[in-house]
DNA sequence: AAAGATGCCGTAAACGTTTACGATGACACA
DNA sequence: TGTGTCATCGTAAACGTTTACGGCATCTTT
C-alpha cells in the first residue's frame, strides 16, 4: 500500500495526502479527516526509505555498543536501563532507538564509518570511549550529531556524559584511609578505556592528599575486564612483598574473581583484605560479604543522554535549550560489609 | 558523495559505476578497478535509503525485544549472547542486526506493525512469544520473513526455536523424586508466556508418571517475573497447610527472592526446602547455596536462529538448505547444592 | 464591482539508487 | 562485404516520498 494507491482510493492527489498526514496547515480539515480514516482502514504507513530519501532523515537514532568479550560473555545489564531512559525521551518525537552491535572481531571505527556512510541513522550514541578515539574525530568531521558516553581526549566541544570516576575514586580512597588503610591497591581495567586513566589519576591524587606515597606496584592492570581478570589481578597484588590491606576495583565483575582469589589463598574479603567495587550491579549484588560499591541512576542517565543529543540536532534544538552537555554523572556510595575498618 | 559525483569524477555513467560496485559481470575489469579505487579514495558508500527504495530491501534484520519491567530493571544478560551468535552468521552476508526495543509501555503488537509497515528491516526475530500471539498471525499475513524465539499456538508452519522447557521440567521432577521428594511446588511466571504452559504441563505429566497426584495448590503464579515475584510466590507456598519439600522456579531471577523469603521464614534453601531454578544466569550464579539449574548455549542458539531465518528468505534460501526450523533447544543440568536428597 | 487576500489542492521535480533495454564497436566467420 | 556474436557502456525509468510552485475558487475590502 503506497501513498499513490491511497490517493487513488480517495480521488485526491498524492500531494494532498502527504500534506494531510504530515499535519500541514494548508489542507481542509474535512479532507484531512478522510485521509486519516482511509490510512487507518488500509493500514497505510509511509515507507521509510522513500521518506528518508526525500528528506535526508531516517527518524532513527543509533546506539552503538561493542560486543567485547566482557559484554558477550557476561551479558550486559548496564545498557538496558540506559536504553529505557533514552526511549522515554525519544517517544515524544517518534524517534526510534536502534541498537547497533559492533561484533567483537570488527574494528569499531570501521563499523561506525559504515553505519554513518550508509545514512542509517540521524544521530548516534557511542560508548566505551577510548582515551584517543578516532570515532569522535570522524563524527565531528562528518558533522554527524552524536553524544559520547564517556570522556576522551579526542575532539573538542562535542557533547558527552561521563560517570564520576574521579569522585568515586576519591571517595573510595577517603573512606579507606578513614578506616585506617594506607596500603591501597588499585586494579585498572584491561583496555585503553579512558575511565581507567581518570580513575588512576584521582586515586593517585587522593593518596598524595592524605600524605601517602603512591606505590606503583600497587596499581595493576587486569588482563581482561572480567571475573578471570579480577582473579589474576588480585593474585598479583597478593604476591607482593608487602601486600595491600585494601583493594579498589574499577569493574564490579572483577570483584567476583577477586573474592574467589582471596578465598583460594585462604583469605576472606572484608576480613583479611578490604575490597571496594565500582558500580553496583545485579551480578555482584549477592556476593558475600556484600560489596561496598557505588550506585548510578541509569534511567535518568539515559534521559540526559537523549536530551543532550537532541540539543545538538537542528530539528530539535529549540525544544531542548540545554546548551552543550558535558556532564559528570554523580554516583552514590552503597556501603557494604567488604571494607570494614582495619584492625591493628 | 553520491554515485553521481563519483561517476563524474571518473567520466563514466552512473549505471556503470553501480554495476561495477555491485559485481555485475558486464563491466570491464579495468574500469571496475578504477571505480573501486575512486570509491575508496572518496570514501563513497551507497546511500541505504536510495538502495532500499529501489530494490525493496534494507539489508537489516531486526531483533525485537520487549523492555518489560524484568528486562529494564534487572538488565538482560540473555540476549547479548544470542546476538553474538546471530551476528556471526550475518557477517558473511553483510546483513546488519539492529535491536528494536519495544518500550515497556507500548503494545508490542502495535510496535511491530509500525516497524514492519515502515519497511525498516527485511526480516525479524521476535521473542517472548505469547500463548496466542497476534504478532505471528500478522507477520504470516504480511509475508514478512521472521523467526520466533519461543513457541506459540498461533500461526502454523513458521520457524521457531524454543528452549526445552518440557525436558527441563521433566528432568527437574525426575531428579527431585529420585531424591525422595513427593510434594513439589511450581512457580509459574507472571505473564502469558507460552513457556509457562509448556512447563506446567510437563511438570504435571511427570508427577503423574511417578504416581504422584498433582495438587493444584502447589502451583502458584508469580505476580511479576522478578525477585519480588519469587519472594511472594514462595511465601504463598510456605503458607500452605502442608508445605512443599521442594520448589521449582521457572525463572532464575525469582530464585533470588525465593531464597530471601525462605531466609525470612527462618528456613534455608537446600536444607529445609529444595530449590531448582531454570536457566543458569550470571545474576543467580553466586547464590549460596549454589542453585541447581540448567545451562543453555546461547551463542549456538543465536547461530541457529540466524540460519533458520535466512532459510525462509528467498535471497538466501539456497545457501541454507535446512528446511523449516522448528527446534527444541536442549539444556543441560548444572547440579548445585540447593536440592539435596530429602532427609526422612 | 474591481482588486487583493486566503484557503485548498494538483503538478512535477527531486532525493540516490538499481536495472531493463538499447547502442556501439570489435571481432569472427562465411 | 555482410552478418552475427560478444563485451562494454550509456540512457532512462522506476522505487515512494516530500515540497516548492502555481492555479483556481472563495472571501474580504474598498
PDB file of N, CA, C and O (backbone and C1' of nucleotides) in Angstrom, chain C residues 12-27:
ATOM      1  P    DA C  12       2.347  17.953 -14.653  1.00  0.00           P
ATOM      2  O5'  DA C  12       3.794  18.105 -14.001  1.00  0.00           O
ATOM      3  C5'  DA C  12       4.285  19.417 -13.715  1.00  0.00           C
ATOM      4  C4'  DA C  12       5.546  19.330 -12.884  1.00  0.00           C
ATOM      5  C3'  DA C  12       6.531  18.223 -13.303  1.00  0.00           C
ATOM      6  O3'  DA C  12       7.832  18.730 -13.172  1.00  0.00           O
ATOM      7  C1'  DA C  12       6.021  17.974 -11.049  1.00  0.00           C
ATOM      8  P    DA C  13       8.982  18.158 -14.092  1.00  0.00           P
ATOM      9  O5'  DA C  13      10.272  18.536 -13.237  1.00  0.00           O
ATOM     10  C5'  DA C  13      10.276  19.748 -12.495  1.00  0.00           C
ATOM     11  C4'  DA C  13      10.916  19.540 -11.132  1.00  0.00           C
ATOM     12  C3'  DA C  13      12.176  18.671 -11.151  1.00  0.00           C
ATOM     13  O3'  DA C  13      13.165  19.292 -10.372  1.00  0.00           O
ATOM     14  C1'  DA C  13      10.664  17.842  -9.560  1.00  0.00           C
ATOM     15  P    DA C  14      14.696  19.026 -10.697  1.00  0.00           P
ATOM     16  O5'  DA C  14      15.206  18.343  -9.357  1.00  0.00           O
ATOM     17  C5'  DA C  14      14.920  18.951  -8.108  1.00  0.00           C
ATOM     18  C4'  DA C  14      14.891  17.903  -7.029  1.00  0.00           C
ATOM     19  C3'  DA C  14      15.993  16.836  -7.157  1.00  0.00           C
ATOM     20  O3'  DA C  14      16.994  17.084  -6.182  1.00  0.00           O
ATOM     21  C1'  DA C  14      13.864  15.894  -6.545  1.00  0.00           C
ATOM     22  P    DC C  15      18.399  16.360  -6.336  1.00  0.00           P
ATOM     23  O5'  DC C  15      18.346  15.266  -5.171  1.00  0.00           O
ATOM     24  C5'  DC C  15      17.970  15.628  -3.857  1.00  0.00           C
ATOM     25  C4'  DC C  15      17.640  14.366  -3.099  1.00  0.00           C
ATOM     26  C3'  DC C  15      18.523  13.187  -3.481  1.00  0.00           C
ATOM     27  O3'  DC C  15      19.626  13.141  -2.585  1.00  0.00           O
ATOM     28  C1'  DC C  15      16.208  12.563  -3.274  1.00  0.00           C
ATOM     29  P    DG C  16      21.110  12.994  -3.212  1.00  0.00           P
ATOM     30  O5'  DG C  16      21.235  11.423  -3.439  1.00  0.00           O
ATOM     31  C5'  DG C  16      21.107  10.571  -2.331  1.00  0.00           C
ATOM     32  C4'  DG C  16      21.067   9.141  -2.807  1.00  0.00           C
ATOM     33  C3'  DG C  16      22.216   8.755  -3.736  1.00  0.00           C
ATOM     34  O3'  DG C  16      22.780   7.553  -3.270  1.00  0.00           O
ATOM     35  C1'  DG C  16      20.126   8.197  -4.714  1.00  0.00           C
ATOM     36  P    DT C  17      24.065   6.918  -3.898  1.00  0.00           P
ATOM     37  O5'  DT C  17      23.589   5.428  -4.081  1.00  0.00           O
ATOM     38  C5'  DT C  17      23.091   5.019  -5.285  1.00  0.00           C
ATOM     39  C4'  DT C  17      21.975   4.051  -5.083  1.00  0.00           C
ATOM     40  C3'  DT C  17      22.090   2.883  -6.040  1.00  0.00           C
ATOM     41  O3'  DT C  17      22.439   1.721  -5.299  1.00  0.00           O
ATOM     42  C1'  DT C  17      19.967   4.005  -6.273  1.00  0.00           C
ATOM     43  P    DT C  18      23.126   0.537  -6.068  1.00  0.00           P
ATOM     44  O5'  DT C  18      21.932  -0.054  -6.955  1.00  0.00           O
ATOM     45  C5'  DT C  18      20.853  -0.699  -6.314  1.00  0.00           C
ATOM     46  C4'  DT C  18      19.809  -1.105  -7.329  1.00  0.00           C
ATOM     47  C3'  DT C  18      20.266  -2.143  -8.352  1.00  0.00           C
ATOM     48  O3'  DT C  18      19.223  -3.095  -8.480  1.00  0.00           O
ATOM     49  C1'  DT C  18      19.397  -0.269  -9.472  1.00  0.00           C
ATOM     50  P    DT C  19      19.505  -4.503  -9.150  1.00  0.00           P
ATOM     51  O5'  DT C  19      18.899  -4.307 -10.611  1.00  0.00           O
ATOM     52  C5'  DT C  19      17.565  -3.883 -10.742  1.00  0.00           C
ATOM     53  C4'  DT C  19      17.243  -3.622 -12.193  1.00  0.00           C
ATOM     54  C3'  DT C  19      17.918  -4.569 -13.190  1.00  0.00           C
ATOM     55  O3'  DT C  19      16.997  -4.845 -14.228  1.00  0.00           O
ATOM     56  C1'  DT C  19      18.410  -2.378 -13.773  1.00  0.00           C
ATOM     57  P    DA C  20      16.822  -6.370 -14.692  1.00  0.00           P
ATOM     58  O5'  DA C  20      15.866  -6.213 -15.955  1.00  0.00           O
ATOM     59  C5'  DA C  20      14.639  -5.510 -15.808  1.00  0.00           C
ATOM     60  C4'  DA C  20      14.384  -4.625 -17.019  1.00  0.00           C
ATOM     61  C3'  DA C  20      14.613  -5.315 -18.371  1.00  0.00           C
ATOM     62  O3'  DA C  20      13.594  -4.904 -19.270  1.00  0.00           O
ATOM     63  C1'  DA C  20      15.989  -3.400 -18.216  1.00  0.00           C
ATOM     64  P    DC C  21      13.427  -5.669 -20.644  1.00  0.00           P
ATOM     65  O5'  DC C  21      14.122  -4.664 -21.656  1.00  0.00           O
ATOM     66  C5'  DC C  21      13.738  -3.294 -21.650  1.00  0.00           C
ATOM     67  C4'  DC C  21      14.723  -2.477 -22.473  1.00  0.00           C
ATOM     68  C3'  DC C  21      15.187  -3.162 -23.766  1.00  0.00           C
ATOM     69  O3'  DC C  21      14.643  -2.468 -24.875  1.00  0.00           O
ATOM     70  C1'  DC C  21      16.979  -2.074 -22.620  1.00  0.00           C
ATOM     71  P    DG C  22      14.938  -2.975 -26.351  1.00  0.00           P
ATOM     72  O5'  DG C  22      15.984  -1.893 -26.833  1.00  0.00           O
ATOM     73  C5'  DG C  22      15.818  -0.531 -26.443  1.00  0.00           C
ATOM     74  C4'  DG C  22      17.099   0.236 -26.731  1.00  0.00           C
ATOM     75  C3'  DG C  22      17.712  -0.051 -28.098  1.00  0.00           C
ATOM     76  O3'  DG C  22      18.152   1.170 -28.670  1.00  0.00           O
ATOM     77  C1'  DG C  22      19.311  -0.462 -26.416  1.00  0.00           C
ATOM     78  P    DA C  23      18.651   1.191 -30.165  1.00  0.00           P
ATOM     79  O5'  DA C  23      20.149   1.702 -30.012  1.00  0.00           O
ATOM     80  C5'  DA C  23      20.424   2.808 -29.158  1.00  0.00           C
ATOM     81  C4'  DA C  23      21.922   2.972 -29.015  1.00  0.00           C
ATOM     82  C3'  DA C  23      22.688   2.764 -30.322  1.00  0.00           C
ATOM     83  O3'  DA C  23      23.636   3.808 -30.495  1.00  0.00           O
ATOM     84  C1'  DA C  23      23.527   1.317 -28.638  1.00  0.00           C
ATOM     85  P    DT C  24      24.264   4.020 -31.958  1.00  0.00           P
ATOM     86  O5'  DT C  24      25.785   3.669 -31.725  1.00  0.00           O
ATOM     87  C5'  DT C  24      26.434   4.078 -30.526  1.00  0.00           C
ATOM     88  C4'  DT C  24      27.634   3.198 -30.279  1.00  0.00           C
ATOM     89  C3'  DT C  24      28.418   2.848 -31.544  1.00  0.00           C
ATOM     90  O3'  DT C  24      29.674   3.506 -31.511  1.00  0.00           O
ATOM     91  C1'  DT C  24      28.171   0.979 -30.070  1.00  0.00           C
ATOM     92  P    DG C  25      30.527   3.598 -32.853  1.00  0.00           P
ATOM     93  O5'  DG C  25      31.657   2.516 -32.579  1.00  0.00           O
ATOM     94  C5'  DG C  25      32.312   2.498 -31.321  1.00  0.00           C
ATOM     95  C4'  DG C  25      32.941   1.140 -31.110  1.00  0.00           C
ATOM     96  C3'  DG C  25      33.772   0.622 -32.282  1.00  0.00           C
ATOM     97  O3'  DG C  25      35.062   0.286 -31.821  1.00  0.00           O
ATOM     98  C1'  DG C  25      32.253  -1.040 -31.544  1.00  0.00           C
ATOM     99  P    DA C  26      36.202  -0.097 -32.868  1.00  0.00           P
ATOM    100  O5'  DA C  26      36.485  -1.607 -32.454  1.00  0.00           O
ATOM    101  C5'  DA C  26      36.563  -1.935 -31.067  1.00  0.00           C
ATOM    102  C4'  DA C  26      36.617  -3.445 -30.907  1.00  0.00           C
ATOM    103  C3'  DA C  26      37.480  -4.161 -31.946  1.00  0.00           C
ATOM    104  O3'  DA C  26      38.255  -5.152 -31.318  1.00  0.00           O
ATOM    105  C1'  DA C  26      35.280  -5.036 -32.002  1.00  0.00           C
ATOM    106  P    DC C  27      39.516  -5.786 -32.116  1.00  0.00           P
ATOM    107  O5'  DC C  27      38.975  -7.228 -32.492  1.00  0.00           O
ATOM    108  C5'  DC C  27      38.290  -7.994 -31.506  1.00  0.00           C
ATOM    109  C4'  DC C  27      37.449  -9.031 -32.186  1.00  0.00           C
ATOM    110  C3'  DC C  27      38.107  -9.733 -33.377  1.00  0.00           C
ATOM    111  O3'  DC C  27      38.498 -11.043 -32.993  1.00  0.00           O
ATOM    112  C1'  DC C  27      35.784  -9.293 -33.748  1.00  0.00           C
TER     113       DC C  27
END
